[in-house]
Structure formats: C-alpha cells, structure tokens
C-alpha cells in the first residue's frame, strides 16, 4: 500500500506491456531503470555498467544508439546482458530497425526528431512483429518545432500534444504496446504534464525529472518530483537522471520507491545524526558499513548509533545495529543488547552478525 493516501489514479488501470521478462503497467511492480554512460561500441564497458545496475537493484537498462556501429554492437550486448535492453533512438529510424534486428527488448523514440509518420509506422510494424514495446519519450527541451513554436500552447500542453501526435501515428499503425514519458528539468512542469496525460490515456508512464543535476540538488529534485507523481498513482517505471554513475541513479530510485512502500529492496542503513553524547565517529563508520551492505538483497534494516544510552532504543525498529560506547561498542538486535565488541572491530563484527541473521532467517 502507498504510504500516502491521496492516490487519484489506480496503478492497475494502465495497459501492461512486457519488456523482456519485465512487465510495465497494469499494476506490475514499478520497475527502475538506468542508462549506459559509455560508448555503445565499448561492449565490455556497457556490460559492466549493466551488471552494476543489476547489483544495485535495477530492472531495465537503456542504451543510446547514435550510429550504425553502435547498432552493430547491440547484438553482443543483448546476448550477454543480464537485464532487458532498451535502445534509445534519435533522428534515424533505420537505427531503430537495426536495433530490433539485434534483439532489443524495447525502443525509445523521440517525437521531436524521429522523422515522418511513414517512418514511425515502419518501425511500429517491425516492433509489433517482435512484440517489442515502444516508448514515446517526450522531452520539453526537444519538442517538434511546430508544437514548440505554438504560442497558444503552454509548456505542459505542448508536451502532451507531442505525445498525442506520436501516439496517434502508432495507433493508426495498429500498435498499442506504448509507454510514454513526459519529462522536463522542472519538477512542477513534469508533474503537471504527467497528471494531464494520465487524465486522458491509460498507456503506462515512464516517469523522471530529466537533467536533474548531481548530488543533493539532483537527488532532491528527483525525490520531490517523483514522490508527488507517484503519490497520485501515476508512474509505472522510473528513471532518475543524474550526472553520476548509473548505479547511483538506481539507488536513488530504489530509495524513493522504498520510502513510499511501493517496492521492497535489500538492506537499508539508518544512522543517528550524532550529538554531544556520541562516543564514536559515526560520519566515518556509517559510510564504511553502507559500502559493505549496499548490495545485500535481503530486506533488513541496519542501525549505526552514536551512544549506548539512547542508540539501541532509538533504533529498536532496526533488525540489527551497533551503538558506540567508551572504548567498546554494543551490538543490539531489535533494540535488545546482544554483545560488546571493540570499537575498532565495529564494521567486521557487525557484518558477521548481519550474515548470521540472514542465514538464520
Ligand atoms: S543515538 Fe545518542 S549520539 Fe546519536 S543522536 Fe541519539 S543521543 Fe545523540
């Protein structure tokens, strides 16, 4: 159940499409995806990023196809990828056809630059023959010229119109395995565009705040925008766009869905902010523990607390935790003391207890 209560739409109302072995829409678990950030022709680098995304909890992996040599590399990538592959096509519909031949599981096309309706129809026919869905990826910064220059359209209406135009081309070709995204770098514009679209269509929505930036600004922009959209029952697959490695995008998306109780993911670390009572350097210890637990798939909560006086009690919701004392630290389980350990052994001893907990669950 969503932790928020004002869902306007129900997520099972959208059409379901299938990308490889991942369903999008129709009430399926909200999938998270990221994108390769290395040249597509560098197959081993692409596959390494794909593995990183998988380990971080990603479900889908997108790859830009800027030229024919990139399309040629897709075959090897698709063959060895642990995740379904989405080919991102701009400008040249023939690259979409080559990507389909390479076995990609989904296409993303941009209505601002993919070319004439006839070409889109050719792509739709080939995609339908392979049961490959198509995402119409509307970006406020690259709308079709006539729509972008129409002064009677607000930014939001222009984005929805660009999506509508492409949808009708696909529908006219008898193609309905459509996913749509309406993205802007402004959370407010993105929210409104998705809301307007969802009022008119039941195609599944890929949601994200584009060009969010990096670090805290990018994370907050994505978290605020995506939370408000998801809270209305909108959004079937999520991409967080950061100027950071792909697995960071997955981790942020994952945390947003986890906090909204829309998906369960692996280990979560909670740590206290510290205060004058703190007996340990939590700012040093917490990141070290996070590094060691971040890829644990089991949904457990681990606490790192600064003092034994309040730590175990304040973190009693955690499955396992450690609280720092003078020269020694205390490992606790569900808020109850377990054993004392040397301060220097905190990371290894806590990891040992986490292993034990997971094994005996
Ligand atoms: S757990 Fe202890 S050190 Fe951490 S914030 Fe609470 S009182 Fe302060």
Tab-separated table of C-alpha atoms and ligand atoms in Angstrom:
chain	number	residue	atom	x	y	z
A	1	UNK	CA	0.000	0.000	0.000
A	2	UNK	CA	1.235	3.500	-0.797
A	3	UNK	CA	2.204	5.369	2.410
A	4	UNK	CA	0.426	8.427	1.071
A	5	UNK	CA	-3.336	8.471	0.916
A	6	UNK	CA	-4.371	10.764	-1.913
A	7	UNK	CA	-3.985	8.480	-4.915
A	8	UNK	CA	-6.023	9.974	-7.732
A	9	UNK	CA	-5.340	7.158	-10.177
A	10	UNK	CA	-5.008	3.455	-9.569
A	11	UNK	CA	-1.870	1.950	-10.993
A	12	UNK	CA	-3.635	-1.151	-12.312
A	13	UNK	CA	-5.657	0.982	-14.745
A	14	UNK	CA	-2.737	1.263	-17.199
A	15	UNK	CA	-2.194	-1.147	-20.090
A	16	UNK	CA	0.509	-3.711	-19.435
A	17	UNK	CA	3.465	-4.099	-21.779
A	18	UNK	CA	6.263	-6.620	-21.401
A	19	UNK	CA	9.937	-5.760	-21.885
A	20	UNK	CA	11.976	-8.960	-21.937
A	21	UNK	CA	10.841	-10.516	-18.647
A	22	UNK	CA	9.791	-7.240	-17.013
A	23	UNK	CA	6.171	-6.084	-17.062
A	24	UNK	CA	5.399	-2.373	-17.108
A	25	UNK	CA	1.934	-1.093	-16.196
A	26	UNK	CA	-1.282	-2.853	-15.345
A	27	UNK	CA	-0.377	-2.946	-11.640
A	28	UNK	CA	3.032	-4.606	-12.138
A	29	UNK	CA	5.774	-3.717	-9.649
A	30	UNK	CA	7.200	-0.319	-10.553
A	31	UNK	CA	10.443	-1.044	-12.376
A	32	UNK	CA	13.597	1.051	-12.119
A	33	UNK	CA	15.981	1.691	-14.950
A	34	UNK	CA	19.145	3.489	-15.837
A	35	UNK	CA	21.266	4.070	-18.874
A	36	UNK	CA	24.747	3.220	-20.147
A	37	UNK	CA	27.108	6.180	-19.883
A	38	UNK	CA	29.933	4.849	-22.017
A	39	UNK	CA	30.173	4.496	-25.818
A	40	UNK	CA	27.842	1.735	-27.002
A	41	UNK	CA	30.652	0.344	-29.140
A	42	UNK	CA	32.624	-0.400	-25.953
A	43	UNK	CA	30.683	-3.595	-25.297
A	44	UNK	CA	32.553	-4.711	-22.181
A	45	UNK	CA	32.195	-1.265	-20.553
A	46	UNK	CA	28.452	-1.263	-21.326
A	47	UNK	CA	28.020	-4.746	-19.872
A	48	UNK	CA	29.988	-3.749	-16.756
A	49	UNK	CA	27.591	-0.847	-16.160
A	50	UNK	CA	24.653	-3.160	-16.786
A	51	UNK	CA	25.979	-5.556	-14.108
A	52	UNK	CA	26.390	-2.613	-11.708
A	53	UNK	CA	22.789	-1.599	-12.354
A	54	UNK	CA	21.577	-5.146	-11.737
A	55	UNK	CA	23.517	-5.351	-8.447
A	56	UNK	CA	22.061	-2.020	-7.318
A	57	UNK	CA	18.518	-3.344	-7.911
A	58	UNK	CA	17.817	-2.159	-11.462
A	59	UNK	CA	15.318	-3.932	-13.710
A	60	UNK	CA	15.976	-2.448	-17.147
A	61	UNK	CA	18.950	-0.949	-18.964
A	62	UNK	CA	18.839	1.632	-21.747
A	63	UNK	CA	21.494	2.262	-24.340
A	64	UNK	CA	21.847	5.152	-26.797
A	65	UNK	CA	22.222	4.140	-30.414
A	66	UNK	CA	23.751	7.188	-32.125
A	67	UNK	CA	25.123	5.443	-35.220
A	68	UNK	CA	25.367	2.193	-37.158
A	69	UNK	CA	28.433	0.918	-35.317
A	70	UNK	CA	26.509	1.329	-32.045
A	71	UNK	CA	23.576	-0.606	-33.517
A	72	UNK	CA	26.032	-3.317	-34.605
A	73	UNK	CA	27.375	-3.601	-31.026
A	74	UNK	CA	23.867	-4.194	-29.668
A	75	UNK	CA	23.751	-7.823	-30.749
A	76	UNK	CA	26.649	-8.759	-28.470
A	77	UNK	CA	25.264	-6.598	-25.660
A	78	UNK	CA	21.785	-8.121	-25.827
A	79	UNK	CA	23.253	-11.631	-25.916
A	80	UNK	CA	25.281	-11.091	-22.742
A	81	UNK	CA	23.136	-8.637	-20.810
A	82	UNK	CA	21.584	-9.778	-17.515
A	83	UNK	CA	18.800	-7.190	-17.977
A	84	UNK	CA	16.356	-6.401	-20.794
A	85	UNK	CA	17.839	-3.808	-23.134
A	86	UNK	CA	16.129	-0.651	-24.363
A	87	UNK	CA	17.520	1.060	-27.458
A	88	UNK	CA	17.325	4.849	-27.433
A	89	UNK	CA	16.908	6.227	-30.951
A	90	UNK	CA	17.100	9.789	-32.164
A	91	UNK	CA	16.942	11.126	-35.742
A	92	UNK	CA	17.347	7.955	-37.781
A	93	UNK	CA	14.526	5.398	-37.911
A	94	UNK	CA	16.901	2.924	-39.610
A	95	UNK	CA	18.838	2.668	-36.346
A	96	UNK	CA	15.582	1.558	-34.699
A	97	UNK	CA	15.226	-1.177	-37.315
A	98	UNK	CA	18.838	-2.301	-36.806
A	99	UNK	CA	18.277	-2.336	-33.031
A	100	UNK	CA	15.203	-4.530	-33.455
A	101	UNK	CA	17.262	-6.897	-35.585
A	102	UNK	CA	19.839	-7.003	-32.776
A	103	UNK	CA	17.136	-8.293	-30.427
A	104	UNK	CA	16.497	-5.300	-28.135
A	105	UNK	CA	13.502	-5.624	-25.841
A	106	UNK	CA	12.137	-2.085	-26.115
A	107	UNK	CA	12.636	1.039	-28.212
A	108	UNK	CA	12.607	4.649	-27.122
A	109	UNK	CA	11.942	7.195	-29.831
A	110	UNK	CA	11.782	10.976	-29.568
A	111	UNK	CA	8.786	12.560	-31.295
A	112	UNK	CA	10.802	15.735	-31.832
A	113	UNK	CA	13.233	14.172	-34.217
A	114	UNK	CA	12.367	10.646	-35.355
A	115	UNK	CA	11.036	11.730	-38.734
A	116	UNK	CA	7.891	11.306	-40.822
A	117	UNK	CA	4.805	9.288	-39.771
A	118	UNK	CA	5.602	6.798	-42.536
A	119	UNK	CA	8.954	6.025	-40.951
A	120	UNK	CA	7.446	5.692	-37.491
A	121	UNK	CA	4.908	3.247	-38.974
A	122	UNK	CA	7.669	1.130	-40.487
A	123	UNK	CA	9.330	0.934	-37.066
A	124	UNK	CA	5.982	0.096	-35.413
A	125	UNK	CA	5.362	-2.776	-37.849
A	126	UNK	CA	8.764	-4.319	-37.150
A	127	UNK	CA	8.431	-3.815	-33.388
A	128	UNK	CA	4.978	-5.438	-33.403
A	129	UNK	CA	6.357	-8.459	-35.266
A	130	UNK	CA	8.809	-8.979	-32.373
A	131	UNK	CA	6.431	-7.988	-29.511
A	132	UNK	CA	8.736	-5.099	-28.660
A	133	UNK	CA	7.092	-2.104	-26.942
A	134	UNK	CA	7.910	1.468	-27.933
A	135	UNK	CA	8.334	4.373	-25.541
A	136	UNK	CA	7.456	7.782	-26.824
A	137	UNK	CA	9.928	9.892	-24.885
A	138	UNK	CA	8.774	13.497	-24.809
A	139	UNK	CA	11.357	15.939	-23.502
A	140	UNK	CA	10.296	19.583	-23.008
A	141	UNK	CA	13.594	20.721	-24.496
A	142	UNK	CA	13.235	18.881	-27.801
A	143	UNK	CA	9.638	19.120	-28.950
A	144	UNK	CA	8.622	19.071	-32.632
A	145	UNK	CA	9.243	22.566	-33.992
A	146	UNK	CA	5.647	23.478	-34.852
A	147	UNK	CA	4.458	22.443	-31.390
A	148	UNK	CA	7.312	24.205	-29.590
A	149	UNK	CA	6.602	27.428	-31.503
A	150	UNK	CA	2.833	27.396	-30.965
A	151	UNK	CA	2.279	30.358	-28.649
A	152	UNK	CA	-1.192	29.153	-27.767
A	153	UNK	CA	0.211	26.105	-26.025
A	154	UNK	CA	1.606	26.155	-22.513
A	155	UNK	CA	4.787	24.141	-21.951
A	156	UNK	CA	2.727	21.360	-20.373
A	157	UNK	CA	0.129	21.306	-23.166
A	158	UNK	CA	2.886	21.274	-25.783
A	159	UNK	CA	4.445	18.205	-24.168
A	160	UNK	CA	1.115	16.379	-24.036
A	161	UNK	CA	0.368	17.344	-27.640
A	162	UNK	CA	3.745	15.984	-28.788
A	163	UNK	CA	2.943	12.675	-27.111
A	164	UNK	CA	-0.560	12.617	-28.577
A	165	UNK	CA	0.707	13.140	-32.088
A	166	UNK	CA	3.100	10.209	-31.853
A	167	UNK	CA	0.518	8.001	-30.145
A	168	UNK	CA	-1.944	8.554	-32.962
A	169	UNK	CA	0.677	7.578	-35.540
A	170	UNK	CA	1.353	4.328	-33.666
A	171	UNK	CA	-2.346	3.656	-33.064
A	172	UNK	CA	-3.094	4.238	-36.759
A	173	UNK	CA	-0.494	1.560	-37.471
A	174	UNK	CA	-2.377	-0.781	-35.104
A	175	UNK	CA	0.373	-0.535	-32.492
A	176	UNK	CA	-0.656	-0.242	-28.847
A	177	UNK	CA	2.309	-1.568	-26.804
A	178	UNK	CA	3.148	2.002	-25.969
A	179	UNK	CA	4.889	3.545	-22.970
A	180	UNK	CA	5.008	7.327	-22.688
A	181	UNK	CA	7.262	9.703	-20.807
A	182	UNK	CA	6.846	13.446	-20.379
A	183	UNK	CA	9.951	14.935	-18.850
A	184	UNK	CA	11.246	18.364	-18.005
A	185	UNK	CA	14.034	19.507	-15.732
A	186	UNK	CA	11.312	21.332	-13.770
A	187	UNK	CA	9.562	19.020	-11.289
A	188	UNK	CA	6.435	21.246	-11.404
A	189	UNK	CA	6.133	21.027	-15.211
A	190	UNK	CA	6.821	17.284	-15.185
A	191	UNK	CA	4.185	16.648	-12.524
A	192	UNK	CA	1.533	18.658	-14.350
A	193	UNK	CA	2.316	17.075	-17.739
A	194	UNK	CA	2.049	13.556	-16.317
A	195	UNK	CA	-1.158	14.429	-14.490
A	196	UNK	CA	-2.758	15.828	-17.659
A	197	UNK	CA	-1.664	12.829	-19.685
A	198	UNK	CA	-2.957	10.341	-17.122
A	199	UNK	CA	-6.365	12.024	-17.182
A	200	UNK	CA	-6.699	11.219	-20.887
A	201	UNK	CA	-4.763	7.978	-21.510
A	202	UNK	CA	-4.164	4.636	-19.880
A	203	UNK	CA	-0.806	3.979	-21.522
A	204	UNK	CA	1.826	3.182	-18.881
A	205	UNK	CA	4.057	6.066	-17.896
A	206	UNK	CA	7.804	6.124	-17.566
A	207	UNK	CA	8.485	8.947	-15.103
A	208	UNK	CA	11.532	11.006	-14.268
A	209	UNK	CA	12.854	14.521	-13.864
A	210	UNK	CA	15.287	14.991	-16.691
A	211	UNK	CA	18.727	16.605	-16.314
A	212	UNK	CA	18.331	16.726	-12.551
A	213	UNK	CA	21.990	17.529	-11.949
A	214	UNK	CA	24.033	15.665	-9.389
A	215	UNK	CA	24.497	15.264	-5.672
A	216	UNK	CA	21.918	16.707	-3.311
A	217	UNK	CA	20.275	19.009	-5.875
A	218	UNK	CA	19.710	16.193	-8.338
A	219	UNK	CA	18.549	13.765	-5.690
A	220	UNK	CA	16.149	16.239	-4.078
A	221	UNK	CA	14.728	17.376	-7.440
A	222	UNK	CA	14.090	13.745	-8.387
A	223	UNK	CA	12.762	12.758	-4.981
A	224	UNK	CA	10.342	15.673	-4.766
A	225	UNK	CA	9.110	15.377	-8.335
A	226	UNK	CA	8.792	11.607	-8.397
A	227	UNK	CA	7.182	11.389	-4.967
A	228	UNK	CA	4.478	13.843	-5.948
A	229	UNK	CA	3.784	11.996	-9.210
A	230	UNK	CA	3.865	8.517	-7.643
A	231	UNK	CA	1.658	9.767	-4.838
A	232	UNK	CA	-1.123	10.351	-7.352
A	233	UNK	CA	-0.942	6.759	-8.510
A	234	UNK	CA	0.939	7.771	-11.668
A	235	UNK	CA	4.115	6.096	-12.898
A	236	UNK	CA	4.847	2.514	-13.916
A	237	UNK	CA	8.608	2.644	-14.450
A	238	UNK	CA	11.136	5.111	-13.036
A	239	UNK	CA	14.393	6.674	-14.204
A	240	UNK	CA	16.331	9.047	-12.011
A	241	UNK	CA	18.623	11.154	-14.239
A	242	UNK	CA	21.835	12.184	-12.513
A	243	UNK	CA	25.280	13.215	-13.735
A	244	UNK	CA	26.581	10.225	-11.811
A	245	UNK	CA	27.252	6.517	-12.472
A	246	UNK	CA	24.165	4.503	-13.488
A	247	UNK	CA	24.042	2.515	-10.261
A	248	UNK	CA	23.673	5.772	-8.275
A	249	UNK	CA	20.537	6.532	-10.264
A	250	UNK	CA	19.168	3.093	-9.416
A	251	UNK	CA	19.923	3.567	-5.710
A	252	UNK	CA	18.070	6.875	-5.591
A	253	UNK	CA	15.070	5.460	-7.490
A	254	UNK	CA	15.088	2.458	-5.202
A	255	UNK	CA	15.077	4.598	-2.059
A	256	UNK	CA	12.180	6.702	-3.341
A	257	UNK	CA	10.103	3.587	-4.030
A	258	UNK	CA	11.148	2.002	-0.747
A	259	UNK	CA	10.131	5.030	1.343
A	260	UNK	CA	6.799	5.215	-0.453
A	261	UNK	CA	6.337	1.487	0.284
A	262	UNK	CA	5.853	0.837	-3.415
A	263	UNK	CA	8.645	-1.761	-3.557
A	264	UNK	CA	10.790	-3.725	-1.164
A	265	UNK	CA	14.536	-3.661	-1.621
A	266	UNK	CA	17.544	-5.067	0.221
A	267	UNK	CA	19.472	-3.708	3.167
A	268	UNK	CA	18.764	-0.242	4.496
A	269	UNK	CA	21.108	1.651	6.790
A	270	UNK	CA	19.853	4.042	9.410
A	271	UNK	CA	22.348	6.074	11.383
A	272	UNK	CA	21.939	8.733	14.030
A	273	UNK	CA	22.847	12.367	13.336
A	274	UNK	CA	25.103	12.272	16.445
A	275	UNK	CA	25.150	14.858	19.194
A	276	UNK	CA	27.253	15.696	22.254
A	277	UNK	CA	26.521	12.205	23.655
A	278	UNK	CA	28.194	10.437	20.736
A	279	UNK	CA	31.116	8.181	21.616
A	280	UNK	CA	32.035	7.150	18.045
A	281	UNK	CA	32.812	8.755	14.711
A	282	UNK	CA	29.530	7.879	13.008
A	283	UNK	CA	30.342	10.007	9.950
A	284	UNK	CA	33.272	7.652	9.304
A	285	UNK	CA	31.715	4.381	10.434
A	286	UNK	CA	28.292	4.662	8.714
A	287	UNK	CA	29.637	5.017	5.122
A	288	UNK	CA	32.004	2.076	5.688
A	289	UNK	CA	29.120	-0.121	6.782
A	290	UNK	CA	26.919	1.131	3.966
A	291	UNK	CA	29.577	0.169	1.407
A	292	UNK	CA	29.572	-3.376	2.777
A	293	UNK	CA	25.781	-3.839	2.933
A	294	UNK	CA	24.530	-1.835	-0.055
A	295	UNK	CA	24.223	-4.852	-2.329
A	296	UNK	CA	22.600	-7.217	0.184
A	297	UNK	CA	19.326	-8.317	-1.386
A	298	UNK	CA	17.636	-9.342	1.895
A	299	UNK	CA	15.302	-6.596	3.199
A	300	UNK	CA	16.987	-5.880	6.536
A	301	UNK	CA	17.468	-2.636	8.448
A	302	UNK	CA	20.869	-1.982	9.995
A	303	UNK	CA	21.448	0.802	12.544
A	304	UNK	CA	24.648	2.663	13.421
A	305	UNK	CA	24.188	4.797	16.523
A	306	UNK	CA	26.461	7.163	18.412
A	307	UNK	CA	25.765	6.206	22.032
A	308	UNK	CA	24.667	3.207	24.059
A	309	UNK	CA	22.392	5.341	26.276
A	310	UNK	CA	19.869	6.176	23.586
A	311	UNK	CA	21.098	4.318	20.489
A	312	UNK	CA	19.532	0.857	20.909
A	313	UNK	CA	16.181	2.336	21.976
A	314	UNK	CA	16.049	4.975	19.249
A	315	UNK	CA	16.865	2.313	16.659
A	316	UNK	CA	14.706	-0.503	18.012
A	317	UNK	CA	12.921	-0.794	14.679
A	318	UNK	CA	16.211	-1.962	13.130
A	319	UNK	CA	16.827	-5.704	12.774
A	320	UNK	CA	20.424	-5.314	13.899
A	321	UNK	CA	22.595	-2.413	14.969
A	322	UNK	CA	25.624	-1.133	16.758
A	323	UNK	CA	25.888	1.655	19.342
A	324	UNK	CA	29.194	3.225	20.306
A	325	UNK	CA	30.332	3.388	23.932
A	326	UNK	CA	33.588	4.350	25.660
A	327	UNK	CA	36.276	2.094	24.121
A	328	UNK	CA	33.639	-0.553	23.373
A	329	UNK	CA	30.552	-0.786	21.205
A	330	UNK	CA	27.341	-2.700	21.727
A	331	UNK	CA	25.704	-4.835	19.071
A	332	UNK	CA	21.935	-4.968	19.502
A	333	UNK	CA	19.134	-6.880	17.858
A	334	UNK	CA	15.619	-5.423	17.706
A	335	UNK	CA	16.699	-2.891	20.353
A	336	UNK	CA	17.967	-5.612	22.788
A	337	UNK	CA	21.710	-5.885	23.703
A	338	UNK	CA	23.492	-8.828	22.075
A	339	UNK	CA	27.202	-8.478	22.853
A	340	UNK	CA	30.007	-5.990	23.390
A	341	UNK	CA	32.803	-5.571	20.847
A	342	UNK	CA	35.975	-3.498	20.465
A	343	UNK	CA	35.389	-0.120	18.788
A	344	UNK	CA	37.955	-0.925	16.101
A	345	UNK	CA	36.074	-4.103	15.130
A	346	UNK	CA	32.682	-2.465	14.583
A	347	UNK	CA	32.500	-2.942	10.803
A	348	UNK	CA	33.656	-6.582	10.697
A	349	UNK	CA	31.721	-7.688	13.794
A	350	UNK	CA	28.502	-6.070	12.612
A	351	UNK	CA	28.882	-7.662	9.175
A	352	UNK	CA	29.379	-11.025	10.870
A	353	UNK	CA	26.119	-10.593	12.815
A	354	UNK	CA	24.291	-9.480	9.653
A	355	UNK	CA	25.474	-12.647	7.843
A	356	UNK	CA	24.293	-14.733	10.782
A	357	UNK	CA	20.915	-13.010	10.850
A	358	UNK	CA	20.344	-13.520	7.119
A	359	UNK	CA	21.453	-17.171	7.271
A	360	UNK	CA	19.119	-17.977	10.169
A	361	UNK	CA	16.072	-16.138	8.912
B	1	LIG	S1	21.852	7.946	19.432
B	1	LIG	FE1	22.976	9.018	21.050
B	1	LIG	S2	24.593	10.099	19.933
B	1	LIG	FE2	23.052	9.545	18.423
B	1	LIG	S3	21.747	11.345	18.298
B	1	LIG	FE3	20.785	9.912	19.740
B	1	LIG	S4	21.541	10.584	21.730
B	1	LIG	FE4	22.900	11.543	20.200
